[in-house]
mmCIF file of C-alpha atoms and ligand atoms in Angstrom:
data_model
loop_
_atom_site.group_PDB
_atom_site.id
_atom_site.type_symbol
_atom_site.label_atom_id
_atom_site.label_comp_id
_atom_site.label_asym_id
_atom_site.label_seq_id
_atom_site.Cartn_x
_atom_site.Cartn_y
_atom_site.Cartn_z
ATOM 1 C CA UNK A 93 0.000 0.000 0.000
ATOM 2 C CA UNK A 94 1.572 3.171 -1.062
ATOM 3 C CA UNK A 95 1.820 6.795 1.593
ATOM 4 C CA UNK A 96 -1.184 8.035 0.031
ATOM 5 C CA UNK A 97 -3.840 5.346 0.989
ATOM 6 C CA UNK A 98 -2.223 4.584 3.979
ATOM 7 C CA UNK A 99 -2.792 8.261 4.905
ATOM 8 C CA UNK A 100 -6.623 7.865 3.297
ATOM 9 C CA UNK A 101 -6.953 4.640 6.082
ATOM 10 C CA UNK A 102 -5.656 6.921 8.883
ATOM 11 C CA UNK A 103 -7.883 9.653 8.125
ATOM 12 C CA UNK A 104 -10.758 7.187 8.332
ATOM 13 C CA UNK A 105 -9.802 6.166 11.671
ATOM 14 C CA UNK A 106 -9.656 9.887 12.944
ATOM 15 C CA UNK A 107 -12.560 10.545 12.063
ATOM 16 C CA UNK A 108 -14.133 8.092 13.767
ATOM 17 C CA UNK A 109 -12.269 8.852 16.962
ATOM 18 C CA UNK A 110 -13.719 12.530 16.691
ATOM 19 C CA UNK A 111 -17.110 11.392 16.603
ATOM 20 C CA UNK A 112 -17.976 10.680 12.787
ATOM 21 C CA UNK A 113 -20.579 7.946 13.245
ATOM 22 C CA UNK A 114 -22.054 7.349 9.994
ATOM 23 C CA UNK A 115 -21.062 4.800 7.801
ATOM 24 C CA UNK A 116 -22.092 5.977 4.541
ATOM 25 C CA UNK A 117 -20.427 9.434 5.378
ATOM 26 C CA UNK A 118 -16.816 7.018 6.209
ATOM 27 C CA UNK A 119 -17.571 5.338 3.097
ATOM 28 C CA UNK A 120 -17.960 8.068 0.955
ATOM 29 C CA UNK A 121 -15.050 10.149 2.108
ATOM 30 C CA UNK A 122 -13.141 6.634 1.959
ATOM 31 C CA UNK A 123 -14.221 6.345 -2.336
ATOM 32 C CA UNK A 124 -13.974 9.648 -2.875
ATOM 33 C CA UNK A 125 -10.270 9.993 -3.627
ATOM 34 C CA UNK A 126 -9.423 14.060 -2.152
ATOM 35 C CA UNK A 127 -6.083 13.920 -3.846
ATOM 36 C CA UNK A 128 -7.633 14.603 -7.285
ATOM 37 C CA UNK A 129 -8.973 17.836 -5.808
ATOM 38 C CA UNK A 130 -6.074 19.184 -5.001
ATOM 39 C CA UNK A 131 -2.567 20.766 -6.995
ATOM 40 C CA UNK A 132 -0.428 18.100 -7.869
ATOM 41 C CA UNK A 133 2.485 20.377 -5.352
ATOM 42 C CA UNK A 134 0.184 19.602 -2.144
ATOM 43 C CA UNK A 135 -0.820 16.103 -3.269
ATOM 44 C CA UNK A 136 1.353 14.325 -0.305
ATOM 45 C CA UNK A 137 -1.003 16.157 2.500
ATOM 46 C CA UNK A 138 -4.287 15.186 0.814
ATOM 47 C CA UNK A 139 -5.124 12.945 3.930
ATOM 48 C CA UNK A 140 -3.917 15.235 6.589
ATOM 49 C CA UNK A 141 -6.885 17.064 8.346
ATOM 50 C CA UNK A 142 -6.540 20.298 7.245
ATOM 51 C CA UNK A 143 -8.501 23.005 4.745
ATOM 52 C CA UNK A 144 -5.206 23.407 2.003
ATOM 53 C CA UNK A 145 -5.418 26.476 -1.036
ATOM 54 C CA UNK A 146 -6.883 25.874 -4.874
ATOM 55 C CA UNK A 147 -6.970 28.294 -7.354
ATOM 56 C CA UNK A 148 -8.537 32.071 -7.070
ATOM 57 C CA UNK A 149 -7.520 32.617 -3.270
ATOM 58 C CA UNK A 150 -10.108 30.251 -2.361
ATOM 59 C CA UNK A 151 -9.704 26.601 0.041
ATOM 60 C CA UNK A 152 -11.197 22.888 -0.151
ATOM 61 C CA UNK A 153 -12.177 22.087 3.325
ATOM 62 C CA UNK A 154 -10.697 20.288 6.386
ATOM 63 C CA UNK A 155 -11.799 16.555 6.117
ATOM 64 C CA UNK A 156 -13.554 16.451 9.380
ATOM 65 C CA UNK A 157 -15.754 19.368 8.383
ATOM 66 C CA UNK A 158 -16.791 17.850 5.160
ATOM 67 C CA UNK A 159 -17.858 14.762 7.176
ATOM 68 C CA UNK A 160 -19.210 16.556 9.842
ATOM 69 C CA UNK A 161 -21.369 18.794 7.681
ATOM 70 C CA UNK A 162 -22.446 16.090 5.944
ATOM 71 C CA UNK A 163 -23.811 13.852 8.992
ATOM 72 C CA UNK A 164 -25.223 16.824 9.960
ATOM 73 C CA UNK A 165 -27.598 16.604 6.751
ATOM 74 C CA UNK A 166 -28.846 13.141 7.628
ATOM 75 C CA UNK A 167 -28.950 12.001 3.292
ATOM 76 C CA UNK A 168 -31.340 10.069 2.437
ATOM 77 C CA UNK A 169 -30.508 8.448 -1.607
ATOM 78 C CA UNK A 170 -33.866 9.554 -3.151
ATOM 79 C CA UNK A 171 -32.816 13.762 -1.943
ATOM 80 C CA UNK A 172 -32.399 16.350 -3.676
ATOM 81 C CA UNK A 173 -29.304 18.989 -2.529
ATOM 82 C CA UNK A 174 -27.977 22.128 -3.256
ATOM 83 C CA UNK A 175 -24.423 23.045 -2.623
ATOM 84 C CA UNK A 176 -23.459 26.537 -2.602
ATOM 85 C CA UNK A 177 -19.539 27.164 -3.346
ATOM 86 C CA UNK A 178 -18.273 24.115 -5.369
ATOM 87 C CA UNK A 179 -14.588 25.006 -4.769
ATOM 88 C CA UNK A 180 -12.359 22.361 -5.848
ATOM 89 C CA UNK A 181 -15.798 20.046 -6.242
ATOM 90 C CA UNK A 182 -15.081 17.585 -2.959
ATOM 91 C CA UNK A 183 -17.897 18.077 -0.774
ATOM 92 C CA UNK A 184 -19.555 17.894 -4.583
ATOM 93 C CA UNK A 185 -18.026 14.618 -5.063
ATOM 94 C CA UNK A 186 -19.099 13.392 -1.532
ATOM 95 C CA UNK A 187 -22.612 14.333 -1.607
ATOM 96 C CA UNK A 188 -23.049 12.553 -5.201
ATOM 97 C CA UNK A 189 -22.563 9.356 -3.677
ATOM 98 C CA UNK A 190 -25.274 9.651 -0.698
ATOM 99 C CA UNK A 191 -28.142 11.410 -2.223
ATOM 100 C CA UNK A 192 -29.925 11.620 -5.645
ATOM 101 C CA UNK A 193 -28.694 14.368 -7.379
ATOM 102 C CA UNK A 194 -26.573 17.305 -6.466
ATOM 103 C CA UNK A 195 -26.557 20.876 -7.479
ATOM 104 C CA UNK A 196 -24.004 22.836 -6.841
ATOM 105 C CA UNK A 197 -23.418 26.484 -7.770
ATOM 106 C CA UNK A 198 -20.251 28.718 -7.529
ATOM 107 C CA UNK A 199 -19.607 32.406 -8.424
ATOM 108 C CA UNK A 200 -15.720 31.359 -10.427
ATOM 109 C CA UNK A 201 -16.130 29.972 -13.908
ATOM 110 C CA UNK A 202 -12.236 28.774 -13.391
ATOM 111 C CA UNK A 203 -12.585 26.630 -10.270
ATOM 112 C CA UNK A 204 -16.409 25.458 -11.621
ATOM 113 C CA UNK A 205 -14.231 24.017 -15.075
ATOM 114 C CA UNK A 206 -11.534 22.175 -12.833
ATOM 115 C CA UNK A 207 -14.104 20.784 -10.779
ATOM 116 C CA UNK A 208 -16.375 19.479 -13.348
ATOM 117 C CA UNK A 209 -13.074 17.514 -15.141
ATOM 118 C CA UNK A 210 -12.761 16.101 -11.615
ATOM 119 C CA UNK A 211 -16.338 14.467 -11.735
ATOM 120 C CA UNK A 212 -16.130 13.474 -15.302
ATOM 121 C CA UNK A 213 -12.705 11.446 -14.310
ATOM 122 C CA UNK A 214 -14.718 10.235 -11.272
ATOM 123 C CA UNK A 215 -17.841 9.198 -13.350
ATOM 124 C CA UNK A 216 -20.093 11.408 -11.103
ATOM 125 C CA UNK A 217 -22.923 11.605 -13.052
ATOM 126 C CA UNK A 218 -25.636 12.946 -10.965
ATOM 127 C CA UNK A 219 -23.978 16.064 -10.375
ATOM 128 C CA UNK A 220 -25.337 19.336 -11.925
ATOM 129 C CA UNK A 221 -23.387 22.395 -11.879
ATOM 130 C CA UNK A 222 -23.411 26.354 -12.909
ATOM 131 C CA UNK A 223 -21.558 29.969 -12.411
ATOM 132 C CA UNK A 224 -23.635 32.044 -10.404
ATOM 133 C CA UNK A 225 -24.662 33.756 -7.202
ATOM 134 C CA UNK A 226 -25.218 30.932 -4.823
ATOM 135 C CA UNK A 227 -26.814 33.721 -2.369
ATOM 136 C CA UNK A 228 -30.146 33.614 -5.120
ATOM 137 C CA UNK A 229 -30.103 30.068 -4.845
ATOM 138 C CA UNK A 230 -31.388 27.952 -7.699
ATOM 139 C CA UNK A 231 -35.122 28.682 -8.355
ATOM 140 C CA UNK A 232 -35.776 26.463 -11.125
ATOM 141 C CA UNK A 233 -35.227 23.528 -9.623
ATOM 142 C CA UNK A 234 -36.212 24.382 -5.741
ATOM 143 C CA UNK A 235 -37.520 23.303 -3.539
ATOM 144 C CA UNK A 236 -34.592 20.778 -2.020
ATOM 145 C CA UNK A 237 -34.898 19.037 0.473
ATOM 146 C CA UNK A 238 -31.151 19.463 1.833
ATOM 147 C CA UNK A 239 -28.553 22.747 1.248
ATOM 148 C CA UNK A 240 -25.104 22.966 1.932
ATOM 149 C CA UNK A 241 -23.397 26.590 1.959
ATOM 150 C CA UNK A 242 -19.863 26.130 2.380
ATOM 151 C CA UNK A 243 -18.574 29.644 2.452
ATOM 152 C CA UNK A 244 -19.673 31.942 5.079
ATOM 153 C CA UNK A 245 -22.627 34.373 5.551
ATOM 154 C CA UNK A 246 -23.069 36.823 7.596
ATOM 155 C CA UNK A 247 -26.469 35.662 8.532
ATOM 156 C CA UNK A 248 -28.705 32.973 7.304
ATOM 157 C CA UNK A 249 -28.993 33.365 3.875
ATOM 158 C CA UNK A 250 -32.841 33.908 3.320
ATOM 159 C CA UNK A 251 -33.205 33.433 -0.309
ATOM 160 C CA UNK A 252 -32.120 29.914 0.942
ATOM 161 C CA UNK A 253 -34.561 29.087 3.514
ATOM 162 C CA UNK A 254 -37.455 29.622 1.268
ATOM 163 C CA UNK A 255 -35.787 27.173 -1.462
ATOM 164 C CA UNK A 256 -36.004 24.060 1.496
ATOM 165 C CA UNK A 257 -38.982 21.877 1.445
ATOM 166 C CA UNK A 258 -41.048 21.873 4.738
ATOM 167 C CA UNK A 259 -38.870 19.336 7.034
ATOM 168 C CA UNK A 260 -35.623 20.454 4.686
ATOM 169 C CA UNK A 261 -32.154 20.936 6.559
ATOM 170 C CA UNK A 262 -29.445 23.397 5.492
ATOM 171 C CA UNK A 263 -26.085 23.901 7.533
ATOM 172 C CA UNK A 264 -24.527 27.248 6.593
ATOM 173 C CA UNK A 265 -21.354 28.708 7.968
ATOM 174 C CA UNK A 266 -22.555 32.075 9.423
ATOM 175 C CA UNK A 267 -20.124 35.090 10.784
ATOM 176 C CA UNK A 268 -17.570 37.521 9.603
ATOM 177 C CA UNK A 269 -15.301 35.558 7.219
ATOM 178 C CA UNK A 270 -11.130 36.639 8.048
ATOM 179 C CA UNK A 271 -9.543 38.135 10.501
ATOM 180 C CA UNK A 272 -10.688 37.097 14.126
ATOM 181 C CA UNK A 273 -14.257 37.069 13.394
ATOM 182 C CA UNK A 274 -16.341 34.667 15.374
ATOM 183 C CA UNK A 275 -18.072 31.777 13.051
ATOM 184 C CA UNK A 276 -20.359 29.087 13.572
ATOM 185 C CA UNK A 277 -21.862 26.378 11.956
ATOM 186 C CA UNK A 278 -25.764 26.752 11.967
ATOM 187 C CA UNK A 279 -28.555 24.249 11.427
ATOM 188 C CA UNK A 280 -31.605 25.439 9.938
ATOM 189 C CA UNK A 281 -34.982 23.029 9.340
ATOM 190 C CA UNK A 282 -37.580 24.665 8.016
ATOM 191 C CA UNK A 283 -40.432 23.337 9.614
ATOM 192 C CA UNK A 284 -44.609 24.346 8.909
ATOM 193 C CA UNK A 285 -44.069 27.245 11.332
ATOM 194 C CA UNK A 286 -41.032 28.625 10.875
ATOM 195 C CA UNK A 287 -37.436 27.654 11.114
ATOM 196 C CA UNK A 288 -35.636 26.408 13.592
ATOM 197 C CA UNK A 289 -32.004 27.120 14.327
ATOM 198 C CA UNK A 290 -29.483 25.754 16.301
ATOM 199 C CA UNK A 291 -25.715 26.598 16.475
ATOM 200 C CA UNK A 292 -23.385 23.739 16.060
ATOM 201 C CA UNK A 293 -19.261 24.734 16.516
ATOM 202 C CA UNK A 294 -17.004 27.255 15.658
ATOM 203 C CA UNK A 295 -15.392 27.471 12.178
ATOM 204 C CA UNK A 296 -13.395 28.777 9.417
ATOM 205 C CA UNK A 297 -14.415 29.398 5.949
ATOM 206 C CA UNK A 298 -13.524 31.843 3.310
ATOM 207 C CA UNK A 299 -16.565 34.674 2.645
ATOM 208 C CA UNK A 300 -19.816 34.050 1.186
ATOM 209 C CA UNK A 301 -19.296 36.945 -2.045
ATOM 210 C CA UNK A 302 -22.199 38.570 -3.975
ATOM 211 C CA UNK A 303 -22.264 38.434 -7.552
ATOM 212 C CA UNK A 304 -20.116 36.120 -10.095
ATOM 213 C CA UNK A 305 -16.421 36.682 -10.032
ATOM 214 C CA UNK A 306 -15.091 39.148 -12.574
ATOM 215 C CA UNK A 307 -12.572 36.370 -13.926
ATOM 216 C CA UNK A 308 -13.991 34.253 -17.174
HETATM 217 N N1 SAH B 1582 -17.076 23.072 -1.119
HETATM 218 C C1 SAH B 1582 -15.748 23.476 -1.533
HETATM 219 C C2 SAH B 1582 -15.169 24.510 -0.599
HETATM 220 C C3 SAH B 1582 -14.941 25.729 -1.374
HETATM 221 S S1 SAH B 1582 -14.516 27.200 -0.533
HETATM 222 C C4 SAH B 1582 -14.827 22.275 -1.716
HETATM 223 O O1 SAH B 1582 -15.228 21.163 -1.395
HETATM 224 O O2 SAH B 1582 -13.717 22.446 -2.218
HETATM 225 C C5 SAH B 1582 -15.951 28.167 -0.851
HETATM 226 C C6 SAH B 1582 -16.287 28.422 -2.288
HETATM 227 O O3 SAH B 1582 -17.455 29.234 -2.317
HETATM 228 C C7 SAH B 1582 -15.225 29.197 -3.074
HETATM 229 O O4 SAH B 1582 -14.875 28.489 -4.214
HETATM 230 C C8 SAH B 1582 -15.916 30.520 -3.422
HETATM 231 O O5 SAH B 1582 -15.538 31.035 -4.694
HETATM 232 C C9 SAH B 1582 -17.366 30.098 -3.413
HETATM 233 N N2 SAH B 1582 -18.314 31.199 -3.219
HETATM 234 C C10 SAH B 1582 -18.220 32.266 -2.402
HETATM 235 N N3 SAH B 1582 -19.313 33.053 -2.492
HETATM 236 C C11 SAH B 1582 -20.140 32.441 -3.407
HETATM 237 C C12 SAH B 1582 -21.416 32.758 -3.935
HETATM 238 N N4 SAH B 1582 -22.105 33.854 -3.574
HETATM 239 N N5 SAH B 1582 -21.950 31.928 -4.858
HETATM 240 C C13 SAH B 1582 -21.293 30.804 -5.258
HETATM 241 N N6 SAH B 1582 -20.072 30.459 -4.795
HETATM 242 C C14 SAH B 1582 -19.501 31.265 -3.864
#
């Protein structure tokens, strides 16, 4: 066995130790392989807990968050999720394997390119993807029944809320992005009266931005 899925086995086993209890989540971190999703130059700490940099200033998340996130979504195969900030496409990539079919939606056409030639090398077929303002959500194909905003807000995106069916979850990173700026992972479920929210852990993403990148 070579560094690289030794380091994949190791991760496994961490995560488990911190409290990662769902098999299909182990499972799908364990077949989706992160060091596609990374530059070739970082490739050796794929499978070391960490968020590391991709292209346009922006990061592909620690591997406990990704699984922890995704627990905290309790997938069921037949759902429908939306993903806002594809990034490198890993969380993506994980998602595909646990749910029906994924959207995902991020605001630079560069990153969106690379991360679509990662699911096409993958064979991720249920994955549907575009450039745009993840804030607005996707109307045409709302409601879902899960979302997953993986850059942070500063406060629950509301846009989002009304695209969740009744009994729909969405986790959302929500704070001041940078700097010392509390964040915190939030759980929303829209129920028939309301939302409710509850606040999860502290955490670190890059900035929820308005509007599609400038870049083409
Ligand atoms: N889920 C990603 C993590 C990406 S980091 C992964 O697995 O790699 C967050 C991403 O959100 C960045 O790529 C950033 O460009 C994107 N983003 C930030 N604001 C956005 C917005 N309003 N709409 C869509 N994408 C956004």
């Amino acid at each position: 066995m070579d560094a690289i899925e030794q380091g994949k086995i190791e991760l496994i086993m961490a995560l488990r130790r911190q409290g990662i209890r769902d098999k299909r989540v182990l499972s799908a971190l364990e077949r989706i392989p992160r060091e596609i999703f990374i530059n070739a130059s970082f490739r050796k700490q794929a499978y070391e807990d960490h968020a590391l940099p991709i292209e346009c200033g922006q990061t592909i998340s620690q591997p406990f968050v990704v699984a922890y996130m995704t627990e905290q979504l309790q997938l069921g195969d037949r759902m429908k999720v939306l993903e806002v900030g594809t990034g490198s496409g890993y969380q993506a990539a994980v998602l595909s394997k646990l749910c029906r079919r994924v959207y995902t939606i991020e605001r630079y056409r560069t990153l969106l390119k690379d991360a679509l030639k990662r699911f096409d090398e993958l064979r991720l077929h249920n994955i549907t993807s575009k450039v745009g303002d993840g804030a607005e959500g996707w109307p045409e194909q709302a409601p879902f029944d899960r979302i997953i905003v993986t850059a942070a807000a500063p406060s629950v995106p509301q846009k989002l809320v009304e695209q969740l069916k009744p009994g729909g979850i969405m986790i959302v990173p929500v704070g001041i992005a940078g700097g010392r700026g509390e964040q915190n992972l939030v759980r929303i479920v829209r129920t028939e009266e309301g939302v409710k929210r509850e606040e999860l852990m502290p955490v670190r993403f890059v900035p929820l931005v308005e509007g599609v990148a400038k870049e083409s």
